[in-house]
Coordinates of C-alpha atoms and ligand atoms in Angstrom, one line a residue:
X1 CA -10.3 -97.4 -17.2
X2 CA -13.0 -98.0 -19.4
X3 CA -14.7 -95.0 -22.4
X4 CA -17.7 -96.6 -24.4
X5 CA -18.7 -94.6 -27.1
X6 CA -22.0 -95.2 -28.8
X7 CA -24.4 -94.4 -31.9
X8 CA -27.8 -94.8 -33.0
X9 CA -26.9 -93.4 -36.2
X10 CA -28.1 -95.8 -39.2
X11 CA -25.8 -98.0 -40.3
X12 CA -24.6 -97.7 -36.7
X13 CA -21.5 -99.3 -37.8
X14 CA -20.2 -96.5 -40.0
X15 CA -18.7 -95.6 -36.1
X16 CA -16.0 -97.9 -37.2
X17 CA -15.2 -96.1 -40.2
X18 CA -14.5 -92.9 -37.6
X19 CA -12.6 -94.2 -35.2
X20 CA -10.5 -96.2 -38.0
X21 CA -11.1 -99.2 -36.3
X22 CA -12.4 -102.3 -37.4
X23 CA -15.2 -104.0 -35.4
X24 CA -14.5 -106.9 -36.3
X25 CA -11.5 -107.1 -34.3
X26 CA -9.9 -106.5 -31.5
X27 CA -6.9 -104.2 -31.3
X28 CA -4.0 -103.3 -28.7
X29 CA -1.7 -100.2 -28.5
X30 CA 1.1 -99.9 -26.6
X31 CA 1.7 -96.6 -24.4
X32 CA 4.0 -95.4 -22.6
X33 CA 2.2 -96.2 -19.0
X34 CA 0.8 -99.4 -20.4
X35 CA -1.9 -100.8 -23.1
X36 CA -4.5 -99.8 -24.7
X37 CA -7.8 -102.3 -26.3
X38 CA -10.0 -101.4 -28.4
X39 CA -12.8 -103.3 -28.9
X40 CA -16.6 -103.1 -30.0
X41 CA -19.2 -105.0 -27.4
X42 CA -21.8 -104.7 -30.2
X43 CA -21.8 -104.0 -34.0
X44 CA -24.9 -103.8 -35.3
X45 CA -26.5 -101.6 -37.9
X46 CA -29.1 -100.0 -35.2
X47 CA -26.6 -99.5 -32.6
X48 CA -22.7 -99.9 -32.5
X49 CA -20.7 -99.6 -29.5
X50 CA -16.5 -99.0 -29.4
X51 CA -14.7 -99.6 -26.0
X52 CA -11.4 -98.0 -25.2
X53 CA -10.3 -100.0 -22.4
X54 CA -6.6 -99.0 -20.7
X55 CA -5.0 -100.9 -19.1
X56 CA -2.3 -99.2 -16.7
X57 CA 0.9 -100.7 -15.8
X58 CA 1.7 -99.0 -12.4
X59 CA 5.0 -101.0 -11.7
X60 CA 5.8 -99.9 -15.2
X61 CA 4.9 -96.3 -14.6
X62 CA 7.3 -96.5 -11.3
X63 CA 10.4 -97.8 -12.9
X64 CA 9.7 -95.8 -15.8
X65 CA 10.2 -92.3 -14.2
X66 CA 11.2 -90.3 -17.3
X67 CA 8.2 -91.4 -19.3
X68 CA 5.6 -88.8 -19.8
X69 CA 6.1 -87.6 -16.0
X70 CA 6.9 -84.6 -14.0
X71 CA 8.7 -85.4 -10.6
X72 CA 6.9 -88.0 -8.9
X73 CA 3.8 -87.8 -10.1
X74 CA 3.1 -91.8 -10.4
X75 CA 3.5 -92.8 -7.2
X76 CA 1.0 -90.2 -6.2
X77 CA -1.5 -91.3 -8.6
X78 CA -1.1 -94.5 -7.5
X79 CA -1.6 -94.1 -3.8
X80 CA -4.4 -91.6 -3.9
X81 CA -6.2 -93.3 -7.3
X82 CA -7.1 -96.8 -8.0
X83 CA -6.1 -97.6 -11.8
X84 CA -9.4 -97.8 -13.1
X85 CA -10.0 -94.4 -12.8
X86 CA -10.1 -92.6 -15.4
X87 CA -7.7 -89.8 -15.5
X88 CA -5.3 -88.0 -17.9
X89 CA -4.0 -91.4 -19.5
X90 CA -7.0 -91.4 -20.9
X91 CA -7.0 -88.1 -22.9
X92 CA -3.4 -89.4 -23.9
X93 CA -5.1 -93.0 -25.1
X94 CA -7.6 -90.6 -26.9
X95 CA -4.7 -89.0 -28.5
X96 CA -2.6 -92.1 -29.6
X97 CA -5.6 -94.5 -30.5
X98 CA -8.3 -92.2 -31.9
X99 CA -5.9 -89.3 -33.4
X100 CA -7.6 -89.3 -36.8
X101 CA -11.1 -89.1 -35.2
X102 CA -10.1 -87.1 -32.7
X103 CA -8.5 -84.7 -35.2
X104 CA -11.5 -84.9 -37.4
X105 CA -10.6 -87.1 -40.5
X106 CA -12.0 -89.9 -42.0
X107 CA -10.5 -91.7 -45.2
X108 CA -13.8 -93.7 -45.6
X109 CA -16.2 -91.7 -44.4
X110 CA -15.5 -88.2 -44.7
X111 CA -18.8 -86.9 -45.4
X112 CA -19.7 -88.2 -41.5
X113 CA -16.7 -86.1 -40.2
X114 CA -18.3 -82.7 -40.0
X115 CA -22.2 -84.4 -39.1
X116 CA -23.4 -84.4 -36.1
X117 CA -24.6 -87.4 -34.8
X118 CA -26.6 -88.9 -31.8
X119 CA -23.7 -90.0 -29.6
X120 CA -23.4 -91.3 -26.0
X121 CA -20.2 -91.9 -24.1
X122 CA -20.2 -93.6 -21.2
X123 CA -16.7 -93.2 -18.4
X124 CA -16.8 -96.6 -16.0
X125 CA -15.1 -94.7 -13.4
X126 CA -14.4 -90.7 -13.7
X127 CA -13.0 -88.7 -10.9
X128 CA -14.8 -85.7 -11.1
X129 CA -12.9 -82.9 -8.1
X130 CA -15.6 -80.5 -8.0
X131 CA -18.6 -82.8 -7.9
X132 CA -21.6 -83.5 -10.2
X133 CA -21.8 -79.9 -9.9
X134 CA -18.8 -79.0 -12.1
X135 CA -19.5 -81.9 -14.5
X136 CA -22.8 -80.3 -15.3
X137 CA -21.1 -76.8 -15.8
X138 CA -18.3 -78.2 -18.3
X139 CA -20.8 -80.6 -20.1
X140 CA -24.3 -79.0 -20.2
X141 CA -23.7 -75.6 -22.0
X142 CA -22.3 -77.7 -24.9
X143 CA -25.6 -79.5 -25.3
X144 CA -25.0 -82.6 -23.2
X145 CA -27.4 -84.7 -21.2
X146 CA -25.5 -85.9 -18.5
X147 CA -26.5 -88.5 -16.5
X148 CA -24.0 -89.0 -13.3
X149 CA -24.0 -92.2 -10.4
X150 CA -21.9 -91.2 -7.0
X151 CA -19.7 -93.7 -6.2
X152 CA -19.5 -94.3 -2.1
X153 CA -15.6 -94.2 -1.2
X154 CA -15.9 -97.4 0.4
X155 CA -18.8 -99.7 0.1
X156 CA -17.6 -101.4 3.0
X157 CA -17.6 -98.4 5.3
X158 CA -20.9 -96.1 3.5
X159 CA -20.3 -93.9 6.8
X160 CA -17.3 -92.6 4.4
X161 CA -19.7 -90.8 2.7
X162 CA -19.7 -90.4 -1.3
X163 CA -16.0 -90.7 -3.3
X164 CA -14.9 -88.5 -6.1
X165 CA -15.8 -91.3 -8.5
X166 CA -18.8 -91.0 -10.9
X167 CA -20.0 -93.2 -14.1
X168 CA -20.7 -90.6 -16.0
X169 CA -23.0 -90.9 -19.6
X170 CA -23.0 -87.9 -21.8
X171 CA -25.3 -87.7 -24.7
X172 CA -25.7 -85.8 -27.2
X173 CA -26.6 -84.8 -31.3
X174 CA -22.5 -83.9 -32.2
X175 CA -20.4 -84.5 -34.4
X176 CA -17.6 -87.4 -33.1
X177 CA -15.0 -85.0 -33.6
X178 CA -16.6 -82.3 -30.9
X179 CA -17.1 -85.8 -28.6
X180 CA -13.8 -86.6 -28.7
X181 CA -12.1 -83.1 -28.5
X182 CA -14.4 -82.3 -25.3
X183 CA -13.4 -85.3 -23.4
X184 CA -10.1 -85.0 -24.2
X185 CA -9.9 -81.5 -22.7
X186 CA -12.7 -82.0 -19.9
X187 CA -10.8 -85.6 -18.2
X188 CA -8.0 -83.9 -17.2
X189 CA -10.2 -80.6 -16.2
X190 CA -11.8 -83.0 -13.5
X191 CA -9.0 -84.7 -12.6
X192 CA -8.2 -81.5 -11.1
X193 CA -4.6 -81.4 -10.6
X194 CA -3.6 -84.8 -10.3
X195 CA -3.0 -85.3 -14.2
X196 CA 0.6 -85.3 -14.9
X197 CA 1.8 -83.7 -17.8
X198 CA 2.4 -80.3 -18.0
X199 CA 4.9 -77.9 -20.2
X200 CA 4.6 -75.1 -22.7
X201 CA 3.0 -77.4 -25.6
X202 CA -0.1 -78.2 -23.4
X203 CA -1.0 -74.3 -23.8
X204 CA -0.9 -75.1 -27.7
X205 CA -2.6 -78.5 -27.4
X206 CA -5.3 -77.0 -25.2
X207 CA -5.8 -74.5 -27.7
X208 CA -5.8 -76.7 -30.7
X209 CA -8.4 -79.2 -29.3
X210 CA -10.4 -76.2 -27.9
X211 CA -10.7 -74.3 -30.8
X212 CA -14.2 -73.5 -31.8
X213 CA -15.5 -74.0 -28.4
X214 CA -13.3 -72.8 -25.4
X215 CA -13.4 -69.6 -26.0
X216 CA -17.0 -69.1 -25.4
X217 CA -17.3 -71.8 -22.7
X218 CA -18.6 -70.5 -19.3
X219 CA -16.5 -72.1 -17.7
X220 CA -13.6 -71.7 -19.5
X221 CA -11.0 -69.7 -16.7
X222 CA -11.8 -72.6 -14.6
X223 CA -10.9 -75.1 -17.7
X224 CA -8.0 -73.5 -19.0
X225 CA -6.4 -73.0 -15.1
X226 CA -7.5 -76.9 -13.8
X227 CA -6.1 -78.3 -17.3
X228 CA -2.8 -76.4 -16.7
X229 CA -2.8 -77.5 -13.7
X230 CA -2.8 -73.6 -12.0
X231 CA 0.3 -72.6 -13.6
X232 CA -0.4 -68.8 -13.5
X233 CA 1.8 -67.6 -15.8
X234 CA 0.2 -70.7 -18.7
X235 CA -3.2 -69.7 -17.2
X236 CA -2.7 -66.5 -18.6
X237 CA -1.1 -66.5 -22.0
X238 CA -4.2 -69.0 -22.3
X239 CA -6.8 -66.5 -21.4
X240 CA -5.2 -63.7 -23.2
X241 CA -5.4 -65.9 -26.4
X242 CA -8.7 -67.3 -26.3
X243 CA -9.7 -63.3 -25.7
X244 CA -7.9 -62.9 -28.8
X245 CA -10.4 -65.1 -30.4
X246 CA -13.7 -63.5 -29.1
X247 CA -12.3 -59.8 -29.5
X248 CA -12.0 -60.8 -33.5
X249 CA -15.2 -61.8 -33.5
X250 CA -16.3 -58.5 -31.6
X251 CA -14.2 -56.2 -33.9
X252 CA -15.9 -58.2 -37.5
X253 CA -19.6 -57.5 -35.8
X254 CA -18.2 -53.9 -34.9
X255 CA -17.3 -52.9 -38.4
X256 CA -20.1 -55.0 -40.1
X257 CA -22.7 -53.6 -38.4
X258 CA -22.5 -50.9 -36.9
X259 CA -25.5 -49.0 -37.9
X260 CA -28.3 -51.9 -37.8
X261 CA -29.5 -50.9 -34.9
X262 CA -29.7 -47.5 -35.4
X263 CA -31.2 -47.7 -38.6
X264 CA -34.0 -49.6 -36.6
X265 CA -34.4 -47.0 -33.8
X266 CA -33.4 -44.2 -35.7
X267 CA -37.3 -42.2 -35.7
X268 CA -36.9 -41.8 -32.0
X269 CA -33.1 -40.9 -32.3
X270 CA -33.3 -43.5 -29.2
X271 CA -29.8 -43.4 -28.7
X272 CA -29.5 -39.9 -28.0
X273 CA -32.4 -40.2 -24.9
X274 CA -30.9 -43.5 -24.1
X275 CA -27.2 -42.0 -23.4
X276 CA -29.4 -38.8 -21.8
X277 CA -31.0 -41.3 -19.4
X278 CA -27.9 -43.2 -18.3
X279 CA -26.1 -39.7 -18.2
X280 CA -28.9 -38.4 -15.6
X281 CA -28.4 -41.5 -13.2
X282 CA -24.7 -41.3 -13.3
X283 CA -24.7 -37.9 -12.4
X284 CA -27.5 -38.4 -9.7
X285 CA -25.5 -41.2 -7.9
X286 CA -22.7 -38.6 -7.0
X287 CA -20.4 -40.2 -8.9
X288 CA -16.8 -39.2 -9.5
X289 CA -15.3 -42.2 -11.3
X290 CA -17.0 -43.7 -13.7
X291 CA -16.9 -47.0 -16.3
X292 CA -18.7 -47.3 -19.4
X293 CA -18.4 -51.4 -20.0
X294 CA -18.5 -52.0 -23.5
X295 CA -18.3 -48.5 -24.7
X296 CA -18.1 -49.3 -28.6
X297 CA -17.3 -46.4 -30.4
X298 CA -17.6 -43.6 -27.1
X299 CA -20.9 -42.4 -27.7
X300 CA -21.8 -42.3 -23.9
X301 CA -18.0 -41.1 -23.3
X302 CA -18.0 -38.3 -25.2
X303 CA -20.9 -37.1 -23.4
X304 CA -19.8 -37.7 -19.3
X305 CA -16.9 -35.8 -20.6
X306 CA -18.9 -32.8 -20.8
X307 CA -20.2 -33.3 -17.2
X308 CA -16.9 -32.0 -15.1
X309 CA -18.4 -34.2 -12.2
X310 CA -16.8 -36.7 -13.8
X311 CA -13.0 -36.6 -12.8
X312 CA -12.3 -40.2 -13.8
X313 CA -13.8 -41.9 -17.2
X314 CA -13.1 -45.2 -18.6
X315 CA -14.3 -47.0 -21.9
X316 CA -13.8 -50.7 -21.7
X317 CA -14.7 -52.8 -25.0
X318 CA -14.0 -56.2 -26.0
X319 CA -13.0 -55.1 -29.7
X320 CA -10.3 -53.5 -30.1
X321 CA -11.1 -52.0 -33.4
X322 CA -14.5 -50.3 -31.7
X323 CA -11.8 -48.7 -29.2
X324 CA -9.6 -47.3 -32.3
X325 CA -12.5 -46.0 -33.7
X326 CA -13.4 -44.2 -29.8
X327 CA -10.4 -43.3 -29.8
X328 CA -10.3 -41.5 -33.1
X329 CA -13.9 -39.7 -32.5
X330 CA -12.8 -38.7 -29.2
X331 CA -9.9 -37.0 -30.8
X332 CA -8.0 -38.3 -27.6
X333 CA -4.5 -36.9 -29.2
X334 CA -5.6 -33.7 -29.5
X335 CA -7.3 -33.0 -25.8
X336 CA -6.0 -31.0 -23.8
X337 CA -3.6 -32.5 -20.8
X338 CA -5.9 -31.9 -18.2
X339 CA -9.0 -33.5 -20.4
X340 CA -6.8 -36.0 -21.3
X341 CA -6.1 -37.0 -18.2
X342 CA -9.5 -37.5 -17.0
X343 CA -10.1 -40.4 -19.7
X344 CA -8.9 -43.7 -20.7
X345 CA -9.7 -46.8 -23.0
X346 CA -8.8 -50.4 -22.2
X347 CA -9.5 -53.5 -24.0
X348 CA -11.1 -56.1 -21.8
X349 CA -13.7 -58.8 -21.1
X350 CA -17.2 -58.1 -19.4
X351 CA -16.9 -62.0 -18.6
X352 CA -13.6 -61.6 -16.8
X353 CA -12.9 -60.7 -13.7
X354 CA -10.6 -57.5 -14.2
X355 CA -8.7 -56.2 -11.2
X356 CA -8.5 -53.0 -13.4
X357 CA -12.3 -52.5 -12.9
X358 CA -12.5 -52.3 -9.4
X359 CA -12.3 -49.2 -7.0
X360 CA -15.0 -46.9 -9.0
X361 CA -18.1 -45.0 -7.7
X362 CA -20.3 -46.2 -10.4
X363 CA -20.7 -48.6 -13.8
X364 CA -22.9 -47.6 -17.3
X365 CA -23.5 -51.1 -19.4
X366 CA -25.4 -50.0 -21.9
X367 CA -26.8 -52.0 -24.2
X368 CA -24.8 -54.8 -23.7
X369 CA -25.9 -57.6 -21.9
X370 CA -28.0 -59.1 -24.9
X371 CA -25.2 -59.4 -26.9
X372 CA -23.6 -61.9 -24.2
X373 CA -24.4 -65.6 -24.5
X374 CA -26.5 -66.5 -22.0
X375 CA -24.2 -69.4 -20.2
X376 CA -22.2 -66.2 -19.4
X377 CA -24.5 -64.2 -17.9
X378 CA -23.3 -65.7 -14.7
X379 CA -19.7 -65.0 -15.0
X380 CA -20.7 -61.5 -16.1
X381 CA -22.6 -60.7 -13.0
X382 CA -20.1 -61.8 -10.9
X383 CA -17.0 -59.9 -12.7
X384 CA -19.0 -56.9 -12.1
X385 CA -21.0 -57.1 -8.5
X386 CA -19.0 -59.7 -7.1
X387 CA -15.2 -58.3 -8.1
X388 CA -15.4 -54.9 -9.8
X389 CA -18.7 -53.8 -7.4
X390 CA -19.3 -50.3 -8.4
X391 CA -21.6 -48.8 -5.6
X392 CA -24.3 -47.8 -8.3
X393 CA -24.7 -49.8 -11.7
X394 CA -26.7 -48.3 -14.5
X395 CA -27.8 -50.8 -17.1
X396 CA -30.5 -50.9 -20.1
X397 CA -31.5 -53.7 -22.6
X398 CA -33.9 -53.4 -25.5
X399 CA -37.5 -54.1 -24.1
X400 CA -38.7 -57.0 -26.8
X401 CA -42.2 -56.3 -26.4
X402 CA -41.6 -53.0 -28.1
X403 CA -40.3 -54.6 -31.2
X404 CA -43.9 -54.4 -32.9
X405 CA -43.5 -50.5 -33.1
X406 CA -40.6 -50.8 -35.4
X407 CA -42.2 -50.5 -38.4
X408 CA -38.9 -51.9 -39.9
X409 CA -38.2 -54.5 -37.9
X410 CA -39.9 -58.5 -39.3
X411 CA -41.6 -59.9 -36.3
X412 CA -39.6 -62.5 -34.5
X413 CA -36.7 -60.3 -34.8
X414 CA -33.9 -59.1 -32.3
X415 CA -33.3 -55.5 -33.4
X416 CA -29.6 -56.5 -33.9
X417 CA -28.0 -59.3 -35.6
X418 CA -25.6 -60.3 -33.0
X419 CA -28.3 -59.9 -29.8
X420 CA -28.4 -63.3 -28.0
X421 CA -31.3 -62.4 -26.5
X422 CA -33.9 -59.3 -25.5
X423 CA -36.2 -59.7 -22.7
X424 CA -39.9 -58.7 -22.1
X425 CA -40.2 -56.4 -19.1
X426 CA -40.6 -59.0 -16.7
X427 CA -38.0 -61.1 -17.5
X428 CA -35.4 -57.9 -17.1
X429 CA -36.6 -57.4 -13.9
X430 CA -36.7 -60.8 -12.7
X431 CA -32.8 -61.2 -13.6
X432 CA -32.0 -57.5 -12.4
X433 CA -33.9 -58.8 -8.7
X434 CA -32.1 -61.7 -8.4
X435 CA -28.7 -60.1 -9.2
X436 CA -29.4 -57.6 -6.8
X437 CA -30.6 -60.3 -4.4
X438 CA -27.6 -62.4 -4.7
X439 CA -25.1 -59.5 -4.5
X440 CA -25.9 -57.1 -2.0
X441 CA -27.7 -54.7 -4.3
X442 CA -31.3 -52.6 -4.2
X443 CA -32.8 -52.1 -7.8
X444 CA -35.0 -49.6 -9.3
X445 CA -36.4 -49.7 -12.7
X446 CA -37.1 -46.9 -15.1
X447 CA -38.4 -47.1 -18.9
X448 CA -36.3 -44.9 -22.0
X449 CA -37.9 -43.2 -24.7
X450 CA -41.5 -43.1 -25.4
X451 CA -43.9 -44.8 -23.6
X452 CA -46.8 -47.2 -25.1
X453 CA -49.5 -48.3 -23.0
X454 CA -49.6 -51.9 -24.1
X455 CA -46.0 -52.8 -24.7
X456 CA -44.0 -49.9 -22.6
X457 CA -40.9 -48.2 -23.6
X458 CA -38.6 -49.4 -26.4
X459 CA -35.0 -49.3 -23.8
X460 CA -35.4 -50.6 -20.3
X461 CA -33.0 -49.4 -17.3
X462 CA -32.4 -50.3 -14.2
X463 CA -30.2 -48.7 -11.3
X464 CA -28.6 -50.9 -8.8
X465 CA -26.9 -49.5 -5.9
X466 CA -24.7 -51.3 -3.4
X467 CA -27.0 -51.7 -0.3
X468 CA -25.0 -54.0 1.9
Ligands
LIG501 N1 -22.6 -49.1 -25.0 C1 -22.6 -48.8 -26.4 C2 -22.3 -50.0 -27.3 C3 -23.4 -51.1 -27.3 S1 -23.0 -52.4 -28.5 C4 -23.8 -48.0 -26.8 O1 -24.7 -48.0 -26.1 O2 -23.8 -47.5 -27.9 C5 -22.3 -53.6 -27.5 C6 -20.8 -53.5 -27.2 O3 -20.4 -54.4 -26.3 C7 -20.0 -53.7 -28.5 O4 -19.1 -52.6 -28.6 C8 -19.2 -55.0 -28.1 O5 -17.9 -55.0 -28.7 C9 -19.2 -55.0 -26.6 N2 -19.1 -56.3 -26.0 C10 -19.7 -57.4 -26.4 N3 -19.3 -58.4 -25.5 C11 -18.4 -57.9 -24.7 C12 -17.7 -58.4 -23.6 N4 -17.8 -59.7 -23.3 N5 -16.9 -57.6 -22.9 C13 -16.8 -56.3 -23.3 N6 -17.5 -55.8 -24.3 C14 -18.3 -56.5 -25.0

């Protein structure tokens, strides 16, 4: 098994420094499952290149059952892989040779630690159980080119077709710390479940070395429940803490800013036709039950309240301060039984798929999307047309090209601090088509609050019922 890591970063060498090895020399480790080498191919001020070669000892590995092993995981690995593959010994070689850097500290250079610089890292042989595909998906939304060759299983027999086996190059402007951490966590991930090691630490150490970046991966159910290796009950303390993570972040934005936005829509008291709007299409969908995904504070609650065609309501917000604050506006203690009864908050994830969310006549999500990064876009869509699948869906976003009516509002700028995005016209309903395409869906599009010629209405909303 063979990582190269690489950088053009000026004096190239300083790599050493980081990975507190000398390239002068070479160095070897011993592990538990055999030895490790490190050693640099070239060391020169323009480019410097460390190699952490592993060299596995599988009759070692046999004999030496209690070692890092569950029950009979070696001989497995040995039969199905060939030793060069890289695999979860190498996040543990990672670990043991490269702790400091991979731990982000530097005695030498500790002003590099926290820099980002231009990095490549090349796997010899990486088993990648999911395809190029899933590479892509764990690599690219962290900024990664990744360039990928298919190994044939057999070059004797190409009839086989292709292998799991890839060289795999991943480059990118990061810090060595972020390079390390990600491969550390990502081997394993597409090693799929033939790694070995599994126990309650790993939840820890997969949240240590994910920290900063996990929890708003896309892909990140998939990584936390391949790296512990589909243990349900790890899978979900996991996910329930990296939630954790995102849902502070909600609840600061919630108190911090709550009224930006309105202080930029505020001549048009927007909100109020907004929530009339979505209120109108709910009702006309013949709804009974209803969801308001990411209900904030229970504006749009406290108003389908009033409508008594509405037996069932739910708020669902990531923040869990927004929902204390619903709760307290809403007076929920002091409604009557019956009121009380039709109504209830719950903490959740748009980006998860929530069994809690499913069975109900119809969704609102308003205003919501553009505060989502887009890499999960996709794992929202699917959590609520795939899974939940309300039969109608009501939905606005800010129409962007309105933005030059706000007389407030510098050009350039998202009406909102946290807004990932807003989209022109077109782009909405290009998105809202395709979802609708891909999930069974018909569309329709209507425009909120006053209409300008040139750049439309300031809200956009579209109404997608189930048509399959
Ligand atoms: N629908 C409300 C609030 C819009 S603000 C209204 O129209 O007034 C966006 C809300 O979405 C915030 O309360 C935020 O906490 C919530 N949110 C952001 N990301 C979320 C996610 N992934 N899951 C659930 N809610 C989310």
């Amino acid at each position: 098994m063979l990582l190269t890591i690489s950088t053009t970063h000026r004096p190239a060498t300083d790599l050493g420094f980081l990975l507190y090895k000398n390239p002068a020399r070479v160095q070897s480790f011993d592990l538990t499952f055999g030895r490790a080498h490190v050693f640099y191919p070239r060391a020169n001020d323009d480019r410097c290149t460390a190699a952490l070669l592993l060299d596995v000892d599988p009759v070692g590995l046999v004999r030496n059952r209690r070692g890092p092993a569950g029950e009979g995981f070696a001989l497995e690995q040995y039969v199905n892989d060939r030793p060069y593959v890289a695999s979860s010994f190498m996040s543990v070689a990672i670990a043991e040779v490269f702790g400091s850097a991979l731990s982000g500290r530097s005695k030498d250079r500790p002003e590099l630690v926290g820099r980002k610089l231009p990095l490549s890292a090349t796997l010899n042989v990486l088993p990648c159980r999911g395809g190029e595909l899933l590479l892509r998906r764990l690599f690219e939304p962290m900024g990664y080119a990744v360039t990928a060759k298919h190994h044939p299983l057999d070059e004797q027999f190409p009839e086989w077709g292709d292998g799991p086996y890839f060289t795999v190059t991943l480059e990118a402007e990061a810090t060595l710390h972020d390079l390390l951490t990600h491969l550390y966590v990502l081997i394993p991930v597409l090693d799929g479940d033939k790694h070995y090691w599994i126990g309650q630490d790993e939840v820890e150490k997969l949240l240590r070395h994910g920290e900063g970046w996990l929890a708003s991966h896309p892909e990140r159910e998939q990584i936390v429940d391949r790296y512990l290796k589909r243990q349900r009950r790890l899978t979900r303390e996991a996910l329930a803490r990296l939630l954790e993570e995102d849902q502070q972040t909600a609840d600061d934005q919630a108190e911090a800013s709550a009224h930006e936005e309105e202080a930029v829509e505020e001549k048009i008291s927007l909100n109020e036709q907004r929530l009339n709007a979505v209120t109108d299409a709910l009702k006309a969908s013949g709804a009974n039950s209803v969801l308001d995904l990411g209900c904030s504070t229970g504006n749009l609650l406290r108003r389908l309240l009033r409508e008594r065609q509405f037996d069932k309501i739910v708020g669902l917000d990531v923040s869990h301060r927004a929902l204390e604050i619903a709760g307290e506006k809403l007076q929920l203690d002091r409604l009557p039984e019956a009121q009380r009864r039709r109504l209830a908050l719950m903490q959740g994830s748009l980006t998860y798929r929530d069994k809690r969310l499913a069975g109900y006549d119809a969704a609102a999500v308003v205003e919501v999307i553009e505060h989502l990064d887009p890499a999960r876009l996709a794992a929202f869509e699917r959590a609520l047309f795939e899974f939940a699948k309300p039969r109608t869906v009501v939905l606005t976003t800010p129409n962007v090209e309105y933005n030059v009516k706000f007389p407030t509002l510098p050009a350039g700028k998202f009406r909102h601090r946290d807004h990932r995005f807003e989209w022109t016209r077109s782009q909405f309903q290009q998105w809202a088509n395709s979802v609708a395409g891909r999930f069974g869906y018909a569309v329709r599009f209507a425009a909120v609050g006053p209409e300008d010629e040139a750049v439309g209405s300031p809200t956009q909303m579209a109404v997608f019922t189930f048509a399959r």
